[in-house]
């Protein structure tokens, strides 16, 4: 199934890096600044893939429909911007995967819904991303995942047809976007799966429960 693949594209948070600690801290600071008790990291972790929306839902029970959501979201953004790499780390096995892809002359890159405001400084600060051939953020194109346009943009930047790319992600939006773009897809069950997730229902071509399992699929 994957013998024709020329490039592997990854989601960022929950797939390549574990940013849940810093995301949770940014939201939790909003609570403690208001005199509210801190919440354990375990409450934030499952919703880390949803970014500000997920963190604010855990911290305050608010949604984008609430009147003060936009103001709260910007406060969260500022908190996160000041502490993006304090406790964020690369998942075990990811460095090995990237090195193996390069040894096989496969290109690799990132397609994330994280805004460039955060993606750019974060990836520039982490050595892992020095060899990435492309990094597409959530606001690089007019649409974010699950729309396929970010996937098409990544393929264009790589100079490849989408069907020559494999996309790996830990959210249903990742799989929907990859499939819509004509890419093969791999669902990462070790990431941030949100609430009441049935990963099989996403329709991914393959599943992995650790980063290094990807190497076996490509062997």
PDB file of C-alpha atoms in Angstrom:
ATOM      1  CA  UNK A   1       0.000   0.000   0.000  1.00  0.00           C
ATOM      2  CA  UNK A   2       2.787   2.441   0.859  1.00  0.00           C
ATOM      3  CA  UNK A   3       5.524   1.434  -1.589  1.00  0.00           C
ATOM      4  CA  UNK A   4       4.860   4.468  -3.793  1.00  0.00           C
ATOM      5  CA  UNK A   5       5.106   7.048  -0.982  1.00  0.00           C
ATOM      6  CA  UNK A   6       7.632   9.844  -1.582  1.00  0.00           C
ATOM      7  CA  UNK A   7       6.886  12.025   1.437  1.00  0.00           C
ATOM      8  CA  UNK A   8       5.407  11.748   4.913  1.00  0.00           C
ATOM      9  CA  UNK A   9       3.462  14.654   6.378  1.00  0.00           C
ATOM     10  CA  UNK A  10       2.588  14.891  10.049  1.00  0.00           C
ATOM     11  CA  UNK A  11       0.215  16.740  12.282  1.00  0.00           C
ATOM     12  CA  UNK A  12       2.165  18.604  14.971  1.00  0.00           C
ATOM     13  CA  UNK A  13       0.619  18.586  18.459  1.00  0.00           C
ATOM     14  CA  UNK A  14      -0.114  15.067  19.658  1.00  0.00           C
ATOM     15  CA  UNK A  15       1.637  13.444  16.707  1.00  0.00           C
ATOM     16  CA  UNK A  16       5.222  14.719  16.690  1.00  0.00           C
ATOM     17  CA  UNK A  17       5.353  16.690  19.922  1.00  0.00           C
ATOM     18  CA  UNK A  18       3.653  16.538  23.293  1.00  0.00           C
ATOM     19  CA  UNK A  19       2.635  20.139  23.904  1.00  0.00           C
ATOM     20  CA  UNK A  20      -0.147  19.326  26.355  1.00  0.00           C
ATOM     21  CA  UNK A  21       1.842  20.440  29.433  1.00  0.00           C
ATOM     22  CA  UNK A  22       2.472  23.944  28.081  1.00  0.00           C
ATOM     23  CA  UNK A  23      -1.023  24.283  26.623  1.00  0.00           C
ATOM     24  CA  UNK A  24      -2.564  23.208  29.905  1.00  0.00           C
ATOM     25  CA  UNK A  25      -0.334  25.569  31.875  1.00  0.00           C
ATOM     26  CA  UNK A  26      -1.408  28.514  29.708  1.00  0.00           C
ATOM     27  CA  UNK A  27      -5.055  27.842  30.514  1.00  0.00           C
ATOM     28  CA  UNK A  28      -4.419  26.987  34.132  1.00  0.00           C
ATOM     29  CA  UNK A  29      -2.611  30.296  34.663  1.00  0.00           C
ATOM     30  CA  UNK A  30      -5.845  32.007  33.683  1.00  0.00           C
ATOM     31  CA  UNK A  31      -7.578  30.121  36.483  1.00  0.00           C
ATOM     32  CA  UNK A  32      -4.990  30.878  39.153  1.00  0.00           C
ATOM     33  CA  UNK A  33      -4.826  34.526  38.058  1.00  0.00           C
ATOM     34  CA  UNK A  34      -8.524  34.663  38.910  1.00  0.00           C
ATOM     35  CA  UNK A  35      -8.081  33.005  42.274  1.00  0.00           C
ATOM     36  CA  UNK A  36      -9.460  29.669  41.075  1.00  0.00           C
ATOM     37  CA  UNK A  37      -7.814  26.388  42.041  1.00  0.00           C
ATOM     38  CA  UNK A  38      -5.393  24.772  39.628  1.00  0.00           C
ATOM     39  CA  UNK A  39      -6.582  21.753  37.649  1.00  0.00           C
ATOM     40  CA  UNK A  40      -4.441  18.647  37.097  1.00  0.00           C
ATOM     41  CA  UNK A  41      -2.705  18.211  33.760  1.00  0.00           C
ATOM     42  CA  UNK A  42      -4.664  15.008  33.157  1.00  0.00           C
ATOM     43  CA  UNK A  43      -7.829  17.065  32.689  1.00  0.00           C
ATOM     44  CA  UNK A  44      -6.275  19.198  29.964  1.00  0.00           C
ATOM     45  CA  UNK A  45      -4.363  16.499  28.090  1.00  0.00           C
ATOM     46  CA  UNK A  46      -7.217  14.803  26.163  1.00  0.00           C
ATOM     47  CA  UNK A  47      -8.357  18.149  24.743  1.00  0.00           C
ATOM     48  CA  UNK A  48      -4.928  19.519  23.843  1.00  0.00           C
ATOM     49  CA  UNK A  49      -5.501  18.777  20.169  1.00  0.00           C
ATOM     50  CA  UNK A  50      -8.332  21.294  20.129  1.00  0.00           C
ATOM     51  CA  UNK A  51      -5.999  24.135  21.117  1.00  0.00           C
ATOM     52  CA  UNK A  52      -7.518  27.200  22.751  1.00  0.00           C
ATOM     53  CA  UNK A  53     -11.032  25.884  22.277  1.00  0.00           C
ATOM     54  CA  UNK A  54     -10.230  22.689  24.140  1.00  0.00           C
ATOM     55  CA  UNK A  55      -8.191  24.315  26.882  1.00  0.00           C
ATOM     56  CA  UNK A  56     -10.783  26.996  27.641  1.00  0.00           C
ATOM     57  CA  UNK A  57     -13.541  24.411  27.710  1.00  0.00           C
ATOM     58  CA  UNK A  58     -11.656  22.462  30.371  1.00  0.00           C
ATOM     59  CA  UNK A  59     -10.554  25.494  32.367  1.00  0.00           C
ATOM     60  CA  UNK A  60     -13.789  27.496  32.317  1.00  0.00           C
ATOM     61  CA  UNK A  61     -16.457  25.472  30.548  1.00  0.00           C
ATOM     62  CA  UNK A  62     -16.803  28.115  27.825  1.00  0.00           C
ATOM     63  CA  UNK A  63     -17.209  27.639  24.080  1.00  0.00           C
ATOM     64  CA  UNK A  64     -16.773  29.925  21.057  1.00  0.00           C
ATOM     65  CA  UNK A  65     -20.439  30.840  21.372  1.00  0.00           C
ATOM     66  CA  UNK A  66     -19.875  32.591  24.718  1.00  0.00           C
ATOM     67  CA  UNK A  67     -19.750  36.395  24.596  1.00  0.00           C
ATOM     68  CA  UNK A  68     -16.334  36.718  26.248  1.00  0.00           C
ATOM     69  CA  UNK A  69     -14.726  33.806  24.404  1.00  0.00           C
ATOM     70  CA  UNK A  70     -12.607  35.926  22.028  1.00  0.00           C
ATOM     71  CA  UNK A  71     -11.129  37.970  24.873  1.00  0.00           C
ATOM     72  CA  UNK A  72     -10.414  34.828  26.885  1.00  0.00           C
ATOM     73  CA  UNK A  73      -8.859  33.157  23.865  1.00  0.00           C
ATOM     74  CA  UNK A  74      -6.434  36.038  23.316  1.00  0.00           C
ATOM     75  CA  UNK A  75      -5.425  35.920  26.980  1.00  0.00           C
ATOM     76  CA  UNK A  76      -4.756  32.216  26.553  1.00  0.00           C
ATOM     77  CA  UNK A  77      -2.744  32.912  23.387  1.00  0.00           C
ATOM     78  CA  UNK A  78      -0.549  35.448  25.172  1.00  0.00           C
ATOM     79  CA  UNK A  79       0.083  33.046  28.051  1.00  0.00           C
ATOM     80  CA  UNK A  80       0.977  30.262  25.657  1.00  0.00           C
ATOM     81  CA  UNK A  81       3.143  32.510  23.496  1.00  0.00           C
ATOM     82  CA  UNK A  82       5.323  33.267  26.514  1.00  0.00           C
ATOM     83  CA  UNK A  83       5.830  29.618  27.468  1.00  0.00           C
ATOM     84  CA  UNK A  84       5.581  27.404  24.370  1.00  0.00           C
ATOM     85  CA  UNK A  85       8.671  25.286  24.933  1.00  0.00           C
ATOM     86  CA  UNK A  86       9.027  25.069  28.711  1.00  0.00           C
ATOM     87  CA  UNK A  87       7.614  21.549  28.990  1.00  0.00           C
ATOM     88  CA  UNK A  88       6.905  20.603  25.379  1.00  0.00           C
ATOM     89  CA  UNK A  89       8.948  17.662  24.116  1.00  0.00           C
ATOM     90  CA  UNK A  90       9.277  15.360  21.112  1.00  0.00           C
ATOM     91  CA  UNK A  91       7.488  12.031  21.536  1.00  0.00           C
ATOM     92  CA  UNK A  92       9.710   9.009  22.079  1.00  0.00           C
ATOM     93  CA  UNK A  93      10.616   7.441  18.759  1.00  0.00           C
ATOM     94  CA  UNK A  94       9.871  10.487  16.598  1.00  0.00           C
ATOM     95  CA  UNK A  95      13.532  11.421  16.115  1.00  0.00           C
ATOM     96  CA  UNK A  96      14.256   7.846  15.036  1.00  0.00           C
ATOM     97  CA  UNK A  97      11.376   7.989  12.566  1.00  0.00           C
ATOM     98  CA  UNK A  98      12.573  11.243  11.009  1.00  0.00           C
ATOM     99  CA  UNK A  99      16.144   9.989  10.684  1.00  0.00           C
ATOM    100  CA  UNK A 100      14.897   6.800   9.032  1.00  0.00           C
ATOM    101  CA  UNK A 101      12.770   8.771   6.557  1.00  0.00           C
ATOM    102  CA  UNK A 102      15.796  10.834   5.562  1.00  0.00           C
ATOM    103  CA  UNK A 103      17.931   7.728   5.145  1.00  0.00           C
ATOM    104  CA  UNK A 104      15.299   6.419   2.755  1.00  0.00           C
ATOM    105  CA  UNK A 105      15.349   9.713   0.800  1.00  0.00           C
ATOM    106  CA  UNK A 106      11.754  10.425   1.786  1.00  0.00           C
ATOM    107  CA  UNK A 107      10.738  14.041   2.287  1.00  0.00           C
ATOM    108  CA  UNK A 108       8.868  15.006   5.434  1.00  0.00           C
ATOM    109  CA  UNK A 109       6.893  17.968   6.664  1.00  0.00           C
ATOM    110  CA  UNK A 110       4.173  19.284   8.939  1.00  0.00           C
ATOM    111  CA  UNK A 111       0.560  20.278   8.340  1.00  0.00           C
ATOM    112  CA  UNK A 112      -0.996  21.667  11.497  1.00  0.00           C
ATOM    113  CA  UNK A 113      -4.007  23.751  12.480  1.00  0.00           C
ATOM    114  CA  UNK A 114      -1.780  25.681  14.891  1.00  0.00           C
ATOM    115  CA  UNK A 115      -1.480  29.303  13.750  1.00  0.00           C
ATOM    116  CA  UNK A 116       1.846  30.467  12.322  1.00  0.00           C
ATOM    117  CA  UNK A 117       2.037  32.872  15.265  1.00  0.00           C
ATOM    118  CA  UNK A 118       2.905  29.809  17.345  1.00  0.00           C
ATOM    119  CA  UNK A 119       4.087  27.250  14.785  1.00  0.00           C
ATOM    120  CA  UNK A 120       6.961  29.351  13.477  1.00  0.00           C
ATOM    121  CA  UNK A 121       8.714  30.152  16.776  1.00  0.00           C
ATOM    122  CA  UNK A 122       7.985  26.699  18.173  1.00  0.00           C
ATOM    123  CA  UNK A 123       9.460  24.767  15.247  1.00  0.00           C
ATOM    124  CA  UNK A 124      12.396  27.162  14.995  1.00  0.00           C
ATOM    125  CA  UNK A 125      13.204  26.503  18.654  1.00  0.00           C
ATOM    126  CA  UNK A 126      13.125  22.707  18.364  1.00  0.00           C
ATOM    127  CA  UNK A 127      16.037  21.037  16.479  1.00  0.00           C
ATOM    128  CA  UNK A 128      13.780  18.260  15.173  1.00  0.00           C
ATOM    129  CA  UNK A 129      12.251  20.549  12.550  1.00  0.00           C
ATOM    130  CA  UNK A 130      15.506  21.749  10.984  1.00  0.00           C
ATOM    131  CA  UNK A 131      15.201  19.057   8.284  1.00  0.00           C
ATOM    132  CA  UNK A 132      11.487  19.496   7.531  1.00  0.00           C
ATOM    133  CA  UNK A 133      10.882  20.259   3.863  1.00  0.00           C
ATOM    134  CA  UNK A 134       7.685  22.195   4.558  1.00  0.00           C
ATOM    135  CA  UNK A 135       5.623  23.438   7.484  1.00  0.00           C
ATOM    136  CA  UNK A 136       2.032  24.470   6.762  1.00  0.00           C
ATOM    137  CA  UNK A 137       0.195  26.232   9.582  1.00  0.00           C
ATOM    138  CA  UNK A 138      -3.514  26.583  10.230  1.00  0.00           C
ATOM    139  CA  UNK A 139      -3.594  30.045   8.676  1.00  0.00           C
ATOM    140  CA  UNK A 140      -1.175  29.404   5.792  1.00  0.00           C
ATOM    141  CA  UNK A 141      -4.151  28.860   3.483  1.00  0.00           C
ATOM    142  CA  UNK A 142      -7.693  30.283   3.694  1.00  0.00           C
ATOM    143  CA  UNK A 143      -8.881  26.967   5.149  1.00  0.00           C
ATOM    144  CA  UNK A 144      -7.721  24.737   7.998  1.00  0.00           C
ATOM    145  CA  UNK A 145      -8.204  21.000   8.405  1.00  0.00           C
ATOM    146  CA  UNK A 146     -10.531  19.155   7.868  1.00  0.00           C
ATOM    147  CA  UNK A 147     -10.493  21.111   4.576  1.00  0.00           C
ATOM    148  CA  UNK A 148      -7.975  19.525   2.197  1.00  0.00           C
ATOM    149  CA  UNK A 149      -6.409  22.815   1.054  1.00  0.00           C
ATOM    150  CA  UNK A 150      -3.557  22.739   3.623  1.00  0.00           C
ATOM    151  CA  UNK A 151      -2.719  19.238   2.390  1.00  0.00           C
ATOM    152  CA  UNK A 152      -2.691  20.391  -1.223  1.00  0.00           C
ATOM    153  CA  UNK A 153      -0.455  23.320  -0.244  1.00  0.00           C
ATOM    154  CA  UNK A 154       2.039  20.990   1.438  1.00  0.00           C
ATOM    155  CA  UNK A 155       2.132  18.736  -1.629  1.00  0.00           C
ATOM    156  CA  UNK A 156       2.655  21.752  -3.903  1.00  0.00           C
ATOM    157  CA  UNK A 157       5.563  22.923  -1.768  1.00  0.00           C
ATOM    158  CA  UNK A 158       7.104  19.461  -1.959  1.00  0.00           C
ATOM    159  CA  UNK A 159       6.592  19.327  -5.707  1.00  0.00           C
ATOM    160  CA  UNK A 160       4.654  16.088  -5.400  1.00  0.00           C
ATOM    161  CA  UNK A 161       1.213  14.852  -6.334  1.00  0.00           C
ATOM    162  CA  UNK A 162      -0.908  14.417  -3.166  1.00  0.00           C
ATOM    163  CA  UNK A 163      -1.264  10.688  -3.794  1.00  0.00           C
ATOM    164  CA  UNK A 164       2.499  10.343  -3.309  1.00  0.00           C
ATOM    165  CA  UNK A 165       2.186  11.664   0.247  1.00  0.00           C
ATOM    166  CA  UNK A 166       1.269   9.899   3.464  1.00  0.00           C
ATOM    167  CA  UNK A 167      -0.378  11.890   6.257  1.00  0.00           C
ATOM    168  CA  UNK A 168      -0.129  10.949   9.937  1.00  0.00           C
ATOM    169  CA  UNK A 169      -2.378  12.557  12.559  1.00  0.00           C
ATOM    170  CA  UNK A 170      -4.084  12.030  15.899  1.00  0.00           C
ATOM    171  CA  UNK A 171      -7.390  13.779  15.172  1.00  0.00           C
ATOM    172  CA  UNK A 172     -10.346  12.917  12.972  1.00  0.00           C
ATOM    173  CA  UNK A 173      -9.852  16.222  11.129  1.00  0.00           C
ATOM    174  CA  UNK A 174      -6.408  15.014  10.074  1.00  0.00           C
ATOM    175  CA  UNK A 175      -7.760  11.869   8.497  1.00  0.00           C
ATOM    176  CA  UNK A 176     -10.681  13.645   6.826  1.00  0.00           C
ATOM    177  CA  UNK A 177      -8.333  16.231   5.309  1.00  0.00           C
ATOM    178  CA  UNK A 178      -5.804  13.664   4.163  1.00  0.00           C
ATOM    179  CA  UNK A 179      -8.402  11.462   2.539  1.00  0.00           C
ATOM    180  CA  UNK A 180     -10.061  14.431   0.832  1.00  0.00           C
ATOM    181  CA  UNK A 181      -6.692  15.364  -0.646  1.00  0.00           C
ATOM    182  CA  UNK A 182      -6.166  11.847  -1.985  1.00  0.00           C
ATOM    183  CA  UNK A 183      -3.394  10.944   0.445  1.00  0.00           C
ATOM    184  CA  UNK A 184      -2.965   7.708   2.324  1.00  0.00           C
ATOM    185  CA  UNK A 185      -3.627   8.276   6.008  1.00  0.00           C
ATOM    186  CA  UNK A 186      -2.370   6.889   9.302  1.00  0.00           C
ATOM    187  CA  UNK A 187      -4.205   7.515  12.585  1.00  0.00           C
ATOM    188  CA  UNK A 188      -1.955   7.910  15.631  1.00  0.00           C
ATOM    189  CA  UNK A 189      -3.737   6.510  18.658  1.00  0.00           C
ATOM    190  CA  UNK A 190      -1.039   7.685  21.080  1.00  0.00           C
ATOM    191  CA  UNK A 191      -2.001  11.357  20.626  1.00  0.00           C
ATOM    192  CA  UNK A 192      -4.742  13.636  21.913  1.00  0.00           C
ATOM    193  CA  UNK A 193      -7.923  11.801  21.051  1.00  0.00           C
ATOM    194  CA  UNK A 194     -10.435  14.152  22.644  1.00  0.00           C
ATOM    195  CA  UNK A 195     -13.625  12.881  24.241  1.00  0.00           C
ATOM    196  CA  UNK A 196     -15.435   9.612  23.469  1.00  0.00           C
ATOM    197  CA  UNK A 197     -13.251   8.860  20.482  1.00  0.00           C
ATOM    198  CA  UNK A 198     -13.712   5.838  18.238  1.00  0.00           C
ATOM    199  CA  UNK A 199     -10.549   6.064  16.150  1.00  0.00           C
ATOM    200  CA  UNK A 200     -11.637   3.243  13.838  1.00  0.00           C
ATOM    201  CA  UNK A 201     -14.574   5.351  12.671  1.00  0.00           C
ATOM    202  CA  UNK A 202     -12.226   7.956  11.197  1.00  0.00           C
ATOM    203  CA  UNK A 203     -11.590   5.787   8.155  1.00  0.00           C
ATOM    204  CA  UNK A 204      -7.787   5.944   8.178  1.00  0.00           C
ATOM    205  CA  UNK A 205      -5.934   3.462   5.993  1.00  0.00           C
ATOM    206  CA  UNK A 206      -3.721   2.355   8.882  1.00  0.00           C
ATOM    207  CA  UNK A 207      -3.278   2.871  12.625  1.00  0.00           C
ATOM    208  CA  UNK A 208      -0.230   3.148  14.876  1.00  0.00           C
ATOM    209  CA  UNK A 209      -0.003   3.179  18.669  1.00  0.00           C
ATOM    210  CA  UNK A 210       3.551   4.549  18.782  1.00  0.00           C
ATOM    211  CA  UNK A 211       5.663   6.637  16.369  1.00  0.00           C
ATOM    212  CA  UNK A 212       8.122   3.835  15.580  1.00  0.00           C
ATOM    213  CA  UNK A 213       5.275   1.640  14.297  1.00  0.00           C
ATOM    214  CA  UNK A 214       5.265   3.915  11.253  1.00  0.00           C
ATOM    215  CA  UNK A 215       8.647   2.512  10.224  1.00  0.00           C
ATOM    216  CA  UNK A 216       7.209  -1.002  10.081  1.00  0.00           C
ATOM    217  CA  UNK A 217       4.424   0.204   7.812  1.00  0.00           C
ATOM    218  CA  UNK A 218       6.935   1.802   5.444  1.00  0.00           C
ATOM    219  CA  UNK A 219       9.373  -1.134   5.494  1.00  0.00           C
TER     220      UNK A 219
END
